[in-house]
Every structure is written in structure tokens, then in C-alpha cells.
Amino acid sequence: EALSSDGWLGKTIRDLDPNKENVVTGVSFGSGLPRAMYLSGTPAISVSELEGYGLLTDLAGRQQRQAIKAFTRMYAPEEFEEADVVWDHLGQTGLDALTGADMLKTAPPAYTSSIEYANDALSQSLKGIAQVHLSGIGTRIFYAQLGGFDVHGAQIQTQRTLLENVSRSVGDFFDDLRENSGSEEVIMMIFSEFGRRIKDNGNGTDHGSGGGTLLIGDRVKGGFYDPYPSLAPEDQLDGDMHFSHDFRSIYSTVLEQWLDLNPNPIVNGTFDQFENVFNI
């Protein structure tokens, strides 16, 4: 199949907000917008750190207001002498960024919690997600990333450290949501960009096919939705695990059963869904 530049979450944001009424329907925490959230013409915001997020944050008071006003005029369509698709796009992108910054900066002051998140990047990203979700500004899709898994040596200790980080930060996140009565509205999907080979290379494992996905949340019916994969040599695929489901089956399940969207145009096809995953 041809590789599309349209991200499945970008298309999800489009379908959740078809009239583009809320520029913060999709928010990513981290460095740059992930490819999954990109879709031309659909606003999505990338935030590195919520506490300091905004426009011209190194300015203050009247100087900042004047500078922002100048930016607003610069991005206004009426400032363009001639209609131009590129300028229209740039102008709308700029205005979306201004609007999004104004909305997101309201989240931290309204947030209270007894949960003490760790100071690592993932924990702080999940804290930011909790703040925005609990603020009620209407964000439906959040994205956070944790790197460091692409190792081919000292893998056991590295994986242990990383997964302990994941466990702690995810636990703090849901404790925070429960404390603020916001957990039943949220599910989290954890997935990896790549699988691993079955046989080690002496210090770790190289990239391979197949991988696992976790769905977490108070409304998720816990358990295994597939048999544990066989590692027997006769069941391997050239040294890799056989995957049992197309990943788009998982996407389709979440899109239709949790977000109440038609998954077919988002994942470009019809795929079997898992049954009885959510308590809704």
C-alpha cells in the first residue's frame, strides 16, 4: 500500500471537529508534532512545556500585549493584498496558534492536585495532559512520547528503567485524574514504533515484526485480548513473531467504540474489531 502523509489521528481530529471550532481538539506534548497527528488544514498543537507555553513569553505586560496585537494583525487575512492559498494557510495557522496559546495557558492556574509527578519528560507531559483535560477546554486527543527504547545493547537494564518510568508516570496520571473525578472520560493507548526479534544478538535484540499494545483506563475491561504469542521455532516468521492482528483493528476499535466515529475513512479500510473492550 502507498504510504500516506495524512496521520490517522489528524483525520480523527478532523472528524471530531469538522467545523474547526476548537483549535485545541488535538494537543501533543513533546518536541514537534508527531506524524500521526498531521493532516493538512486540520489544526493540532504541539507543546513542549505547558507552564511556559505561549507567544512571546519572554516579554511581559504592555510590551507583550502590543507584540501579540501586531502578530494578530500580521496573520489576519484582510492584511493580504491578494487572495493566496499559501498566505491563507499561513495566516490561519498563525491565528490558530494564538488562539490555542490563549486557551492552554488557562489550564495550569485552574489545576490543583496532591499528586507529585516525577521530573522526567514523560511524567511532566502526562501532568500537562491532566491539566489540560481537567481544565475542560475541549481537547479530545492527546499525544506523548518516550524515547530511548531503540537500543541494541544493555537492553535488559535499559528496558527495565524505561518501563519503570512508564509504570510510575502512568500510575500518577490516573491517580491524578481519579482525584479530580476525570478518569472515566479517558483511555490511554500505549504502543511502540517497532517490534523486536526473538533471538538476542548477545546484548539485546534487533528490530523485528509484531508488537504489543496496551489500552488503559477505568472503563477498559482488563485482560488479554489475544493468546500469548508462541516463541516456538516452528511458529516464527524468519526469526520474528507472527502478528495476530492488523494494528488498524485496534485503531478501528477505539475510533468506533470509544470515540463514536466511523473508522473506515480514517484507517482506509474495514478491519475486524475487538469486542467488549469498554464499559460504556
Short mmCIF file of C-alpha atoms in Angstrom, two decimals:
data_model
loop_
_atom_site.label_atom_id
_atom_site.label_comp_id
_atom_site.label_asym_id
_atom_site.label_seq_id
_atom_site.Cartn_x
_atom_site.Cartn_y
_atom_site.Cartn_z
CA GLU A 1 0.00 0.00 0.00
CA ALA A 2 1.11 3.58 -0.66
CA LEU A 3 2.41 5.45 2.37
CA SER A 4 0.16 8.40 3.18
CA SER A 5 1.34 11.65 4.75
CA ASP A 6 -2.05 12.03 6.44
CA GLY A 7 -1.90 10.90 10.06
CA TRP A 8 -4.69 8.75 11.44
CA LEU A 9 -5.01 10.97 14.49
CA GLY A 10 -5.04 14.04 12.26
CA LYS A 11 -8.04 12.56 10.46
CA THR A 12 -9.58 11.71 13.82
CA ILE A 13 -9.24 15.34 14.94
CA ARG A 14 -10.84 16.44 11.66
CA ASP A 15 -13.84 14.17 12.20
CA LEU A 16 -14.22 15.10 15.86
CA ASP A 17 -14.27 18.80 14.98
CA PRO A 18 -15.35 19.04 11.32
CA ASN A 19 -16.13 22.76 11.55
CA LYS A 20 -12.77 23.59 13.16
CA GLU A 21 -14.45 25.23 16.11
CA ASN A 22 -11.78 24.24 18.64
CA VAL A 23 -8.10 24.59 17.74
CA VAL A 24 -7.08 22.53 20.78
CA THR A 25 -9.07 19.40 19.86
CA GLY A 26 -5.68 17.72 19.41
CA VAL A 27 -2.64 18.54 21.56
CA SER A 28 0.75 16.83 21.53
CA PHE A 29 3.23 17.16 24.38
CA GLY A 30 6.82 16.89 23.24
CA SER A 31 9.19 18.16 20.58
CA GLY A 32 7.32 18.74 17.34
CA LEU A 33 4.02 17.42 16.05
CA PRO A 34 4.03 13.62 15.57
CA ARG A 35 3.29 12.41 12.07
CA ALA A 36 0.19 10.59 13.32
CA MET A 37 -1.43 13.93 14.19
CA TYR A 38 -0.61 15.73 10.95
CA LEU A 39 -3.32 16.48 8.42
CA SER A 40 -3.16 19.49 6.12
CA GLY A 41 -5.83 22.03 7.00
CA THR A 42 -6.59 20.50 10.41
CA PRO A 43 -5.28 22.37 13.46
CA ALA A 44 -3.24 20.47 16.03
CA ILE A 45 -0.93 21.98 18.62
CA SER A 46 2.45 20.83 19.88
CA VAL A 47 3.52 21.88 23.38
CA SER A 48 6.97 21.30 24.82
CA GLU A 49 6.17 22.58 28.32
CA LEU A 50 2.74 23.77 29.38
CA GLU A 51 3.86 26.10 32.17
CA GLY A 52 5.88 28.24 29.79
CA TYR A 53 3.76 27.77 26.68
CA GLY A 54 2.56 30.82 24.82
CA LEU A 55 3.60 33.52 22.42
CA LEU A 56 6.48 35.89 23.21
CA THR A 57 6.70 34.65 26.78
CA ASP A 58 10.00 36.48 27.27
CA LEU A 59 8.04 39.75 27.14
CA ALA A 60 5.66 40.99 29.81
CA GLY A 61 2.85 43.43 30.40
CA ARG A 62 2.11 46.12 27.85
CA GLN A 63 5.10 45.19 25.69
CA GLN A 64 3.83 41.63 25.32
CA ARG A 65 0.26 42.75 24.55
CA GLN A 66 1.47 45.13 21.86
CA ALA A 67 3.65 42.46 20.26
CA ILE A 68 0.82 39.92 20.26
CA LYS A 69 -1.52 42.51 18.76
CA ALA A 70 1.00 43.06 15.96
CA PHE A 71 1.18 39.31 15.35
CA THR A 72 -2.61 39.12 15.22
CA ARG A 73 -2.75 41.87 12.58
CA MET A 74 0.02 40.19 10.61
CA TYR A 75 -1.89 36.93 10.45
CA ALA A 76 -5.28 38.49 9.71
CA PRO A 77 -6.48 37.63 6.17
CA GLU A 78 -7.51 41.22 5.44
CA GLU A 79 -3.87 42.23 5.65
CA PHE A 80 -3.08 40.28 2.48
CA GLU A 81 -3.41 42.35 -0.67
CA GLU A 82 -4.34 39.40 -2.86
CA ALA A 83 -6.01 36.10 -2.18
CA ASP A 84 -3.37 33.40 -1.98
CA VAL A 85 -3.78 29.83 -0.79
CA VAL A 86 -0.35 29.75 0.85
CA TRP A 87 -0.87 33.03 2.67
CA ASP A 88 -4.34 31.97 3.75
CA HIS A 89 -2.87 28.78 5.19
CA LEU A 90 -0.06 30.62 6.97
CA GLY A 91 -2.47 33.22 8.28
CA GLN A 92 -4.89 30.64 9.64
CA THR A 93 -2.06 28.62 11.16
CA GLY A 94 -0.81 31.72 12.95
CA LEU A 95 -4.25 32.62 14.24
CA ASP A 96 -4.79 29.04 15.42
CA ALA A 97 -1.51 29.19 17.34
CA LEU A 98 -2.54 32.45 19.00
CA THR A 99 -5.96 31.09 19.95
CA GLY A 100 -4.50 27.82 21.19
CA ALA A 101 -1.92 29.57 23.33
CA ASP A 102 -4.63 31.69 24.96
CA MET A 103 -6.71 28.60 25.72
CA LEU A 104 -3.88 26.41 27.00
CA LYS A 105 -2.44 29.00 29.35
CA THR A 106 -5.68 28.90 31.37
CA ALA A 107 -5.09 25.27 32.37
CA PRO A 108 -2.24 25.45 34.94
CA PRO A 109 -3.75 28.19 37.16
CA ALA A 110 -7.03 26.25 37.46
CA TYR A 111 -5.30 22.98 38.36
CA THR A 112 -4.95 21.56 41.87
CA SER A 113 -3.68 18.11 42.82
CA SER A 114 -1.92 16.30 45.62
CA ILE A 115 -0.06 14.08 43.14
CA GLU A 116 3.67 14.76 42.91
CA TYR A 117 4.82 13.85 39.43
CA ALA A 118 8.47 12.99 38.85
CA ASN A 119 10.58 15.49 36.95
CA ASP A 120 11.27 13.31 33.90
CA ALA A 121 9.90 14.24 30.47
CA LEU A 122 7.11 11.66 30.30
CA SER A 123 5.80 12.42 33.78
CA GLN A 124 5.73 16.14 33.03
CA SER A 125 3.99 15.52 29.70
CA LEU A 126 1.30 13.47 31.43
CA LYS A 127 0.93 16.14 34.09
CA GLY A 128 0.36 18.67 31.32
CA ILE A 129 -2.21 16.38 29.72
CA ALA A 130 -4.02 16.05 33.05
CA GLN A 131 -4.04 19.83 33.46
CA VAL A 132 -5.48 20.44 30.00
CA HIS A 133 -8.04 17.64 30.26
CA LEU A 134 -9.26 18.78 33.67
CA SER A 135 -9.50 22.40 32.51
CA GLY A 136 -12.44 21.48 30.30
CA ILE A 137 -11.30 23.37 27.18
CA GLY A 138 -12.40 20.50 24.95
CA THR A 139 -9.23 18.64 23.96
CA ARG A 140 -10.14 15.13 22.79
CA ILE A 141 -6.83 13.72 21.53
CA PHE A 142 -3.55 13.89 23.45
CA TYR A 143 -0.17 12.50 22.43
CA ALA A 144 3.02 11.99 24.43
CA GLN A 145 6.23 10.16 23.60
CA LEU A 146 9.06 8.41 25.41
CA GLY A 147 12.29 7.70 23.57
CA GLY A 148 15.29 5.58 24.43
CA PHE A 149 13.93 2.15 23.50
CA ASP A 150 15.95 1.86 20.29
CA VAL A 151 18.89 0.09 21.89
CA HIS A 152 20.73 -2.98 20.66
CA GLY A 153 22.93 -3.47 23.71
CA ALA A 154 22.46 -3.45 27.51
CA GLN A 155 18.81 -3.92 26.65
CA ILE A 156 17.56 -5.64 29.79
CA GLN A 157 18.60 -2.89 32.20
CA THR A 158 17.63 -0.10 29.80
CA GLN A 159 14.19 -1.58 29.21
CA ARG A 160 13.69 -2.10 32.93
CA THR A 161 14.49 1.54 33.68
CA LEU A 162 12.28 2.86 30.87
CA LEU A 163 9.32 0.64 31.74
CA GLU A 164 9.57 1.57 35.42
CA ASN A 165 9.34 5.18 34.24
CA VAL A 166 6.26 4.35 32.18
CA SER A 167 4.62 2.50 35.06
CA ARG A 168 5.23 5.27 37.58
CA SER A 169 4.16 8.14 35.33
CA VAL A 170 1.02 6.39 34.06
CA GLY A 171 0.07 5.46 37.63
CA ASP A 172 0.50 9.06 38.78
CA PHE A 173 -1.53 10.29 35.81
CA PHE A 174 -4.55 8.12 36.53
CA ASP A 175 -4.31 8.78 40.28
CA ASP A 176 -4.43 12.48 39.41
CA LEU A 177 -7.46 12.06 37.17
CA ARG A 178 -9.29 9.98 39.79
CA GLU A 179 -8.58 12.57 42.47
CA ASN A 180 -10.19 15.17 40.22
CA SER A 181 -13.07 12.96 39.01
CA GLY A 182 -11.78 12.92 35.45
CA SER A 183 -10.61 9.35 34.93
CA GLU A 184 -13.75 7.78 33.48
CA GLU A 185 -13.55 10.05 30.44
CA VAL A 186 -10.07 8.90 29.45
CA ILE A 187 -8.45 5.87 27.88
CA MET A 188 -4.75 5.62 27.12
CA MET A 189 -3.24 3.61 24.28
CA ILE A 190 0.44 2.69 24.61
CA PHE A 191 2.26 1.33 21.58
CA SER A 192 5.77 1.09 20.17
CA GLU A 193 7.05 2.20 16.79
CA PHE A 194 8.74 -1.14 16.21
CA GLY A 195 8.84 -4.73 17.37
CA ARG A 196 11.82 -6.89 18.35
CA ARG A 197 13.46 -10.04 17.09
CA ILE A 198 13.01 -13.16 19.22
CA LYS A 199 16.68 -14.20 19.34
CA ASP A 200 19.11 -11.86 21.06
CA ASN A 201 22.29 -10.57 19.45
CA GLY A 202 24.39 -11.02 22.59
CA ASN A 203 23.40 -7.78 24.35
CA GLY A 204 19.89 -7.11 23.13
CA THR A 205 17.55 -7.69 20.23
CA ASP A 206 17.27 -6.10 16.82
CA HIS A 207 14.17 -4.69 15.16
CA GLY A 208 11.51 -7.20 14.23
CA SER A 209 7.88 -7.56 13.28
CA GLY A 210 5.00 -7.76 15.69
CA GLY A 211 4.45 -5.83 18.87
CA GLY A 212 2.04 -5.24 21.71
CA THR A 213 -0.48 -2.52 22.51
CA LEU A 214 -1.86 -1.58 25.90
CA LEU A 215 -5.25 0.03 26.50
CA ILE A 216 -5.55 1.54 29.97
CA GLY A 217 -8.43 3.25 31.71
CA ASP A 218 -11.18 2.87 34.28
CA ARG A 219 -13.65 1.95 31.54
CA VAL A 220 -11.37 -0.60 29.88
CA LYS A 221 -12.25 -4.22 30.56
CA GLY A 222 -8.85 -5.54 31.62
CA GLY A 223 -7.31 -8.73 30.36
CA PHE A 224 -5.59 -10.26 27.35
CA TYR A 225 -7.41 -9.94 24.05
CA ASP A 226 -5.10 -12.35 22.26
CA PRO A 227 -3.32 -15.58 23.20
CA TYR A 228 0.25 -15.10 24.35
CA PRO A 229 2.44 -15.30 21.21
CA SER A 230 4.30 -18.51 20.59
CA LEU A 231 8.09 -18.34 20.57
CA ALA A 232 8.49 -21.88 19.25
CA PRO A 233 10.83 -22.03 16.21
CA GLU A 234 8.15 -23.60 14.01
CA ASP A 235 5.80 -20.68 14.77
CA GLN A 236 8.29 -17.93 13.93
CA LEU A 237 8.38 -15.79 10.83
CA ASP A 238 12.05 -15.76 9.83
CA GLY A 239 13.04 -15.21 13.45
CA ASP A 240 10.17 -12.81 14.20
CA MET A 241 6.85 -13.21 15.94
CA HIS A 242 3.81 -13.54 13.75
CA PHE A 243 1.44 -10.67 14.35
CA SER A 244 -2.09 -11.82 15.10
CA HIS A 245 -4.00 -8.66 14.22
CA ASP A 246 -3.55 -5.69 11.92
CA PHE A 247 -2.86 -2.65 14.10
CA ARG A 248 -5.71 -0.90 12.30
CA SER A 249 -8.09 -3.30 14.04
CA ILE A 250 -7.07 -1.70 17.33
CA TYR A 251 -7.42 1.79 15.88
CA SER A 252 -10.85 0.92 14.50
CA THR A 253 -11.99 -0.46 17.86
CA VAL A 254 -11.04 2.74 19.67
CA LEU A 255 -12.39 5.03 16.96
CA GLU A 256 -15.83 3.45 16.75
CA GLN A 257 -16.43 2.06 20.21
CA TRP A 258 -14.87 4.87 22.26
CA LEU A 259 -14.96 7.99 20.07
CA ASP A 260 -18.14 7.06 18.17
CA LEU A 261 -16.55 7.74 14.78
CA ASN A 262 -16.66 5.83 11.51
CA PRO A 263 -13.17 4.30 11.39
CA ASN A 264 -13.17 3.29 7.71
CA PRO A 265 -12.14 6.63 6.14
CA ILE A 266 -9.60 7.17 8.92
CA VAL A 267 -7.77 3.84 8.60
CA ASN A 268 -8.53 3.48 4.87
CA GLY A 269 -10.46 0.24 5.05
CA THR A 270 -12.60 -2.09 7.10
CA PHE A 271 -10.87 -4.13 9.79
CA ASP A 272 -12.15 -6.58 12.38
CA GLN A 273 -12.71 -5.01 15.78
CA PHE A 274 -12.26 -6.40 19.27
CA GLU A 275 -15.47 -6.95 21.21
CA ASN A 276 -16.46 -5.91 24.73
CA VAL A 277 -13.38 -3.81 25.35
CA PHE A 278 -15.03 -0.86 27.11
CA ASN A 279 -17.56 -0.45 29.91
CA ILE A 280 -19.73 2.25 28.36
#
